[in-house]
Short mmCIF file of C-alpha atoms in Angstrom, two decimals:
data_model
loop_
_atom_site.label_atom_id
_atom_site.label_comp_id
_atom_site.label_asym_id
_atom_site.label_seq_id
_atom_site.Cartn_x
_atom_site.Cartn_y
_atom_site.Cartn_z
CA UNK A 1 43.19 143.45 89.94
CA UNK A 2 43.77 146.62 88.45
CA UNK A 3 45.70 147.55 84.75
CA UNK A 4 47.99 150.58 84.71
CA UNK A 5 48.76 152.63 82.13
CA UNK A 6 51.83 151.28 82.09
CA UNK A 7 50.07 147.81 81.29
CA UNK A 8 48.63 150.16 78.21
CA UNK A 9 51.65 151.16 76.50
CA UNK A 10 53.43 147.85 77.40
CA UNK A 11 50.60 145.80 75.18
CA UNK A 12 50.94 149.38 72.94
CA UNK A 13 54.41 148.17 72.40
CA UNK A 14 53.66 144.20 72.36
CA UNK A 15 50.71 144.67 69.29
CA UNK A 16 52.28 147.35 67.34
CA UNK A 17 52.46 145.27 64.01
CA UNK A 18 49.75 143.37 64.37
CA UNK A 19 46.73 145.32 64.84
CA UNK A 20 44.97 149.12 62.85
CA UNK A 21 45.55 152.55 64.17
CA UNK A 22 41.93 152.67 63.80
CA UNK A 23 41.28 156.90 62.13
CA UNK A 24 39.39 158.99 64.22
CA UNK A 25 37.48 161.17 62.42
CA UNK A 26 36.88 164.85 63.44
CA UNK A 27 33.52 167.03 63.05
CA UNK A 28 32.45 168.23 61.15
CA UNK A 29 29.87 170.26 61.66
CA UNK A 30 31.21 171.99 64.32
CA UNK A 31 29.00 170.32 66.75
CA UNK A 32 32.77 168.66 68.88
CA UNK A 33 32.44 165.68 68.66
CA UNK A 34 35.46 162.80 67.62
CA UNK A 35 34.89 159.31 66.37
CA UNK A 36 37.48 156.65 66.86
CA UNK A 37 36.68 153.98 63.99
CA UNK A 38 37.20 151.09 65.45
CA UNK A 39 34.70 149.46 63.87
CA UNK A 40 37.41 149.34 61.24
CA UNK A 41 39.12 147.20 62.95
CA UNK A 42 40.84 143.68 62.26
CA UNK A 43 37.34 140.86 62.59
CA UNK A 44 35.42 144.28 63.00
CA UNK A 45 35.60 145.01 66.73
CA UNK A 46 37.74 146.58 69.13
CA UNK A 47 38.53 142.99 70.74
CA UNK A 48 40.99 142.40 68.67
CA UNK A 49 43.73 144.05 69.99
CA UNK A 50 43.14 142.36 73.89
CA UNK A 51 43.90 138.69 71.25
CA UNK A 52 46.57 139.59 70.25
CA UNK A 53 47.65 140.43 73.37
CA UNK A 54 46.22 137.93 75.91
CA UNK A 55 48.59 135.61 72.95
CA UNK A 56 51.33 137.90 71.88
CA UNK A 57 51.63 138.16 76.13
CA UNK A 58 50.84 134.46 76.94
CA UNK A 59 53.28 132.56 74.13
CA UNK A 60 56.30 135.62 76.26
CA UNK A 61 55.46 133.22 78.85
CA UNK A 62 55.25 130.04 77.70
CA UNK A 63 51.36 129.59 78.71
CA UNK A 64 50.54 128.37 76.34
CA UNK A 65 51.18 124.68 74.61
CA UNK A 66 49.28 122.12 72.03
CA UNK A 67 46.03 122.73 73.62
CA UNK A 68 45.71 126.01 72.44
CA UNK A 69 43.21 128.53 73.73
CA UNK A 70 39.93 128.99 75.00
CA UNK A 71 37.97 131.33 74.92
CA UNK A 72 33.99 132.15 75.94
CA UNK A 73 32.09 134.82 73.14
CA UNK A 74 29.11 136.10 72.69
CA UNK A 75 30.28 136.72 69.40
CA UNK A 76 33.04 139.13 69.14
CA UNK A 77 36.27 138.21 71.26
CA UNK A 78 35.23 134.25 69.95
CA UNK A 79 36.09 136.86 66.59
CA UNK A 80 39.35 138.33 67.30
CA UNK A 81 40.85 135.05 69.14
CA UNK A 82 40.65 133.01 66.58
CA UNK A 83 41.71 135.95 64.06
CA UNK A 84 44.46 135.78 66.32
CA UNK A 85 44.99 132.79 66.63
CA UNK A 86 45.00 131.75 63.37
CA UNK A 87 47.88 134.51 62.85
CA UNK A 88 49.90 133.43 65.00
CA UNK A 89 49.86 129.82 64.17
CA UNK A 90 47.81 128.60 67.22
CA UNK A 91 44.50 126.26 68.19
CA UNK A 92 41.94 128.07 69.04
CA UNK A 93 38.92 126.90 70.46
CA UNK A 94 35.80 129.46 70.67
CA UNK A 95 32.27 128.65 73.61
CA UNK A 96 29.60 130.38 72.57
CA UNK A 97 25.75 130.72 72.96
CA UNK A 98 22.34 129.55 71.42
CA UNK A 99 21.59 132.80 70.43
CA UNK A 100 24.90 133.88 69.07
CA UNK A 101 24.56 135.80 66.01
CA UNK A 102 24.88 133.80 62.60
CA UNK A 103 26.66 136.03 61.12
CA UNK A 104 29.70 135.66 63.89
CA UNK A 105 30.04 132.43 63.98
CA UNK A 106 30.23 131.80 60.99
CA UNK A 107 32.81 134.25 60.94
CA UNK A 108 34.43 132.28 64.10
CA UNK A 109 34.68 128.87 62.53
CA UNK A 110 36.38 131.01 58.65
CA UNK A 111 39.02 131.45 60.94
CA UNK A 112 40.21 128.29 61.17
CA UNK A 113 38.66 127.99 64.57
CA UNK A 114 37.17 125.06 66.71
CA UNK A 115 33.80 126.08 67.70
CA UNK A 116 30.82 124.47 70.44
CA UNK A 117 27.52 125.45 71.35
CA UNK A 118 26.26 125.77 75.04
CA UNK A 119 23.64 126.91 76.71
CA UNK A 120 21.79 130.27 75.57
CA UNK A 121 23.64 133.50 77.30
CA UNK A 122 27.19 133.93 77.63
CA UNK A 123 27.59 133.28 81.74
CA UNK A 124 27.00 129.18 80.42
CA UNK A 125 29.59 129.47 77.36
CA UNK A 126 32.00 130.73 80.15
CA UNK A 127 31.53 128.17 82.67
CA UNK A 128 32.18 125.70 79.05
CA UNK A 129 35.42 126.84 78.50
CA UNK A 130 36.52 126.89 81.92
CA UNK A 131 35.37 123.27 82.25
CA UNK A 132 37.76 122.88 78.48
CA UNK A 133 40.50 125.09 79.98
CA UNK A 134 40.93 122.57 82.71
CA UNK A 135 40.42 119.33 81.43
CA UNK A 136 42.38 119.79 77.97
CA UNK A 137 45.48 122.53 79.37
CA UNK A 138 44.03 124.59 76.93
CA UNK A 139 45.34 128.30 78.00
CA UNK A 140 41.48 130.96 78.99
CA UNK A 141 41.67 133.56 78.22
CA UNK A 142 38.75 136.09 78.74
CA UNK A 143 36.68 137.68 76.99
CA UNK A 144 36.73 140.99 78.56
CA UNK A 145 37.79 140.68 81.95
CA UNK A 146 41.68 139.94 82.24
CA UNK A 147 44.52 142.05 82.78
CA UNK A 148 46.06 141.10 78.71
CA UNK A 149 43.05 142.09 77.89
CA UNK A 150 41.24 145.06 79.22
CA UNK A 151 44.94 147.02 78.03
CA UNK A 152 45.16 146.11 74.31
CA UNK A 153 41.34 147.82 74.54
CA UNK A 154 43.48 150.09 76.00
CA UNK A 155 45.18 150.47 73.16
CA UNK A 156 42.24 152.93 71.83
CA UNK A 157 42.76 155.85 74.91
CA UNK A 158 46.12 156.35 73.83
CA UNK A 159 45.31 156.78 70.49
CA UNK A 160 42.60 158.95 70.44
CA UNK A 161 44.61 161.36 73.11
CA UNK A 162 47.33 160.74 70.47
CA UNK A 163 45.46 161.39 67.99
CA UNK A 164 43.76 165.12 69.19
CA UNK A 165 45.46 165.77 72.74
CA UNK A 166 42.96 168.35 73.73
CA UNK A 167 39.85 165.62 74.53
CA UNK A 168 37.53 166.01 76.85
CA UNK A 169 35.68 163.80 77.18
CA UNK A 170 35.80 159.80 75.45
CA UNK A 171 32.50 157.82 75.39
CA UNK A 172 32.71 154.39 75.11
CA UNK A 173 30.03 151.13 75.53
CA UNK A 174 29.75 149.01 78.30
CA UNK A 175 29.28 145.65 78.81
CA UNK A 176 31.10 143.40 80.64
CA UNK A 177 33.49 146.31 80.76
CA UNK A 178 37.18 145.15 79.62
CA UNK A 179 36.58 148.57 77.12
CA UNK A 180 36.18 150.83 79.51
CA UNK A 181 38.28 149.12 82.13
CA UNK A 182 41.72 149.70 79.45
CA UNK A 183 40.47 152.92 77.96
CA UNK A 184 39.91 154.49 82.01
CA UNK A 185 43.47 152.80 82.97
CA UNK A 186 44.98 154.49 79.74
CA UNK A 187 43.72 158.53 79.89
CA UNK A 188 43.55 158.58 83.83
CA UNK A 189 43.79 162.32 85.06
CA UNK A 190 44.20 163.70 81.41
CA UNK A 191 40.12 162.85 79.95
CA UNK A 192 36.69 161.74 81.21
CA UNK A 193 35.67 158.66 80.99
CA UNK A 194 31.72 158.29 80.36
CA UNK A 195 30.33 154.62 80.52
CA UNK A 196 27.38 154.37 78.07
CA UNK A 197 24.81 151.31 79.05
CA UNK A 198 21.55 149.25 77.45
CA UNK A 199 18.54 150.23 80.65
CA UNK A 200 18.21 147.13 79.56
CA UNK A 201 21.60 145.07 80.87
CA UNK A 202 23.05 147.54 83.56
CA UNK A 203 25.40 145.23 84.62
CA UNK A 204 28.39 148.94 86.32
CA UNK A 205 25.45 151.05 86.47
CA UNK A 206 24.40 148.27 89.36
CA UNK A 207 27.55 147.75 91.18
CA UNK A 208 27.83 150.84 91.42
CA UNK A 209 24.42 151.18 93.39
CA UNK A 210 25.39 147.91 95.39
CA UNK A 211 28.92 148.73 96.23
CA UNK A 212 29.76 145.61 94.09
CA UNK A 213 29.02 143.70 90.96
CA UNK A 214 25.73 142.08 91.14
CA UNK A 215 24.36 139.70 88.55
CA UNK A 216 22.04 141.09 86.28
CA UNK A 217 19.14 140.70 83.70
CA UNK A 218 20.68 139.90 79.99
CA UNK A 219 18.21 141.37 77.38
CA UNK A 220 17.64 143.87 74.48
CA UNK A 221 19.04 144.55 70.98
CA UNK A 222 22.43 144.69 72.71
CA UNK A 223 22.50 142.33 74.04
CA UNK A 224 24.58 140.27 71.54
CA UNK A 225 27.64 142.13 72.57
CA UNK A 226 27.41 144.23 74.92
CA UNK A 227 25.44 140.83 77.23
CA UNK A 228 28.14 139.95 80.14
CA UNK A 229 25.53 138.78 83.16
CA UNK A 230 27.95 141.21 85.26
CA UNK A 231 30.25 144.04 84.91
CA UNK A 232 34.69 142.80 85.25
CA UNK A 233 36.20 142.91 88.47
CA UNK A 234 38.91 144.81 86.12
CA UNK A 235 35.72 147.27 84.92
CA UNK A 236 34.68 147.60 88.55
CA UNK A 237 38.22 148.52 89.59
CA UNK A 238 38.41 151.22 87.59
CA UNK A 239 35.36 152.94 88.86
CA UNK A 240 36.37 152.78 92.02
CA UNK A 241 39.64 154.42 91.42
CA UNK A 242 38.25 157.31 89.04
CA UNK A 243 34.19 157.09 89.23
CA UNK A 244 32.75 156.95 85.13
CA UNK A 245 29.70 159.37 84.69
CA UNK A 246 28.07 156.27 83.91
CA UNK A 247 23.63 156.66 82.41
CA UNK A 248 21.86 154.38 80.24
CA UNK A 249 20.05 154.69 77.44
CA UNK A 250 17.02 152.34 76.78
CA UNK A 251 17.26 150.35 73.27
CA UNK A 252 14.67 152.86 71.47
CA UNK A 253 18.20 155.34 71.65
CA UNK A 254 20.53 152.33 70.74
CA UNK A 255 18.60 152.01 67.47
CA UNK A 256 18.04 155.47 66.71
CA UNK A 257 21.94 156.53 66.87
CA UNK A 258 22.48 153.10 64.96
CA UNK A 259 20.94 154.45 62.03
CA UNK A 260 22.15 157.56 62.87
CA UNK A 261 25.37 156.52 62.30
CA UNK A 262 24.37 154.47 58.83
CA UNK A 263 22.20 157.96 57.59
CA UNK A 264 25.15 160.93 58.29
CA UNK A 265 28.65 158.66 58.33
CA UNK A 266 27.47 155.30 56.16
CA UNK A 267 29.29 152.94 59.70
CA UNK A 268 27.23 149.82 59.66
CA UNK A 269 27.24 149.56 63.42
CA UNK A 270 26.52 146.41 66.18
CA UNK A 271 23.95 147.95 68.04
CA UNK A 272 26.26 147.45 70.83
CA UNK A 273 29.32 149.72 68.79
CA UNK A 274 26.59 152.26 68.70
CA UNK A 275 25.35 152.55 72.37
CA UNK A 276 28.46 155.71 73.37
CA UNK A 277 26.78 157.47 70.56
CA UNK A 278 22.88 156.90 72.25
CA UNK A 279 23.83 158.68 75.71
CA UNK A 280 25.18 161.67 73.44
CA UNK A 281 22.25 162.07 71.09
CA UNK A 282 19.79 160.62 74.07
CA UNK A 283 21.26 163.52 75.71
CA UNK A 284 21.54 161.15 79.65
CA UNK A 285 25.19 162.78 79.03
CA UNK A 286 24.92 166.44 78.12
CA UNK A 287 28.86 167.15 77.17
CA UNK A 288 29.34 170.81 78.94
CA UNK A 289 30.05 174.54 76.19
CA UNK A 290 33.53 173.48 74.79
CA UNK A 291 33.55 170.45 75.49
CA UNK A 292 35.83 167.86 72.80
CA UNK A 293 34.17 164.29 72.89
CA UNK A 294 35.64 161.68 71.31
CA UNK A 295 32.69 158.86 70.87
CA UNK A 296 34.21 155.32 70.50
CA UNK A 297 32.44 153.21 67.74
CA UNK A 298 33.78 148.77 68.61
CA UNK A 299 31.98 147.38 66.53
CA UNK A 300 30.20 146.06 63.14
CA UNK A 301 29.79 143.25 62.91
CA UNK A 302 26.36 143.48 62.39
CA UNK A 303 23.97 142.07 59.53
CA UNK A 304 23.83 145.50 57.08
CA UNK A 305 20.49 144.36 55.66
CA UNK A 306 18.72 145.04 58.76
CA UNK A 307 20.10 149.36 57.82
CA UNK A 308 17.61 149.75 55.35
#
């Protein structure tokens, strides 16, 4: 299972007018680091792009019926699918683990989706959502490992290089890998991709070491948004097509990067969204002289009170 730049360009045309083209913040102090402010996307997360692409494609193919769309999510994919479903007049059902942050669950409900809790981690919510789709005839939307979902996320890469063609490297956080897979497809042959993961959820890193996707333990401060048990097939295929620079960062580095985003930019990011920047601030990845780097700040669904 793979996606191509053509899939990303198709997604860009399909979701145009439905999503926000988020700004690319240029460096102000000569450090050569741009910030792709995807935390300003509808729902505060990049996944809104893939949600619209998945649902619009399903409408085009006739896949969507009265049962609507169902997704399993740690929170952000559920937000995005619920938002898109409301906009398109589709019934939405979202399965979340018991550990999903209440701030995200409440917003999903406000978008009109039926929220159902299942298990203590994403994998259990996923099984419940698959069963629901089979029993009710709902169209299933994967949180990250689905071509339309990943291609939608990949439109971020297109925007980065359209706005700043001289970018050499795009740094992304990896959980299940949909964002990475989409951006890798969009920029392959044009820019390098650096994949940053928490040390306590190294899905892609472990898959590259093993030669295939493997289960990892899920824990740490970024688990609510990067808490997939294994990297998706699309992400692994992207890594096989062109190996990324794969680095790991500690929870302490993630927390420091989140604080940095607030102190320096007044960006209230979630821990998963700060993970990409942590790769640079912790020197897990060190750009070369003159290297132009863009970091994707991919989500803002957090309690801003914890930044004080």
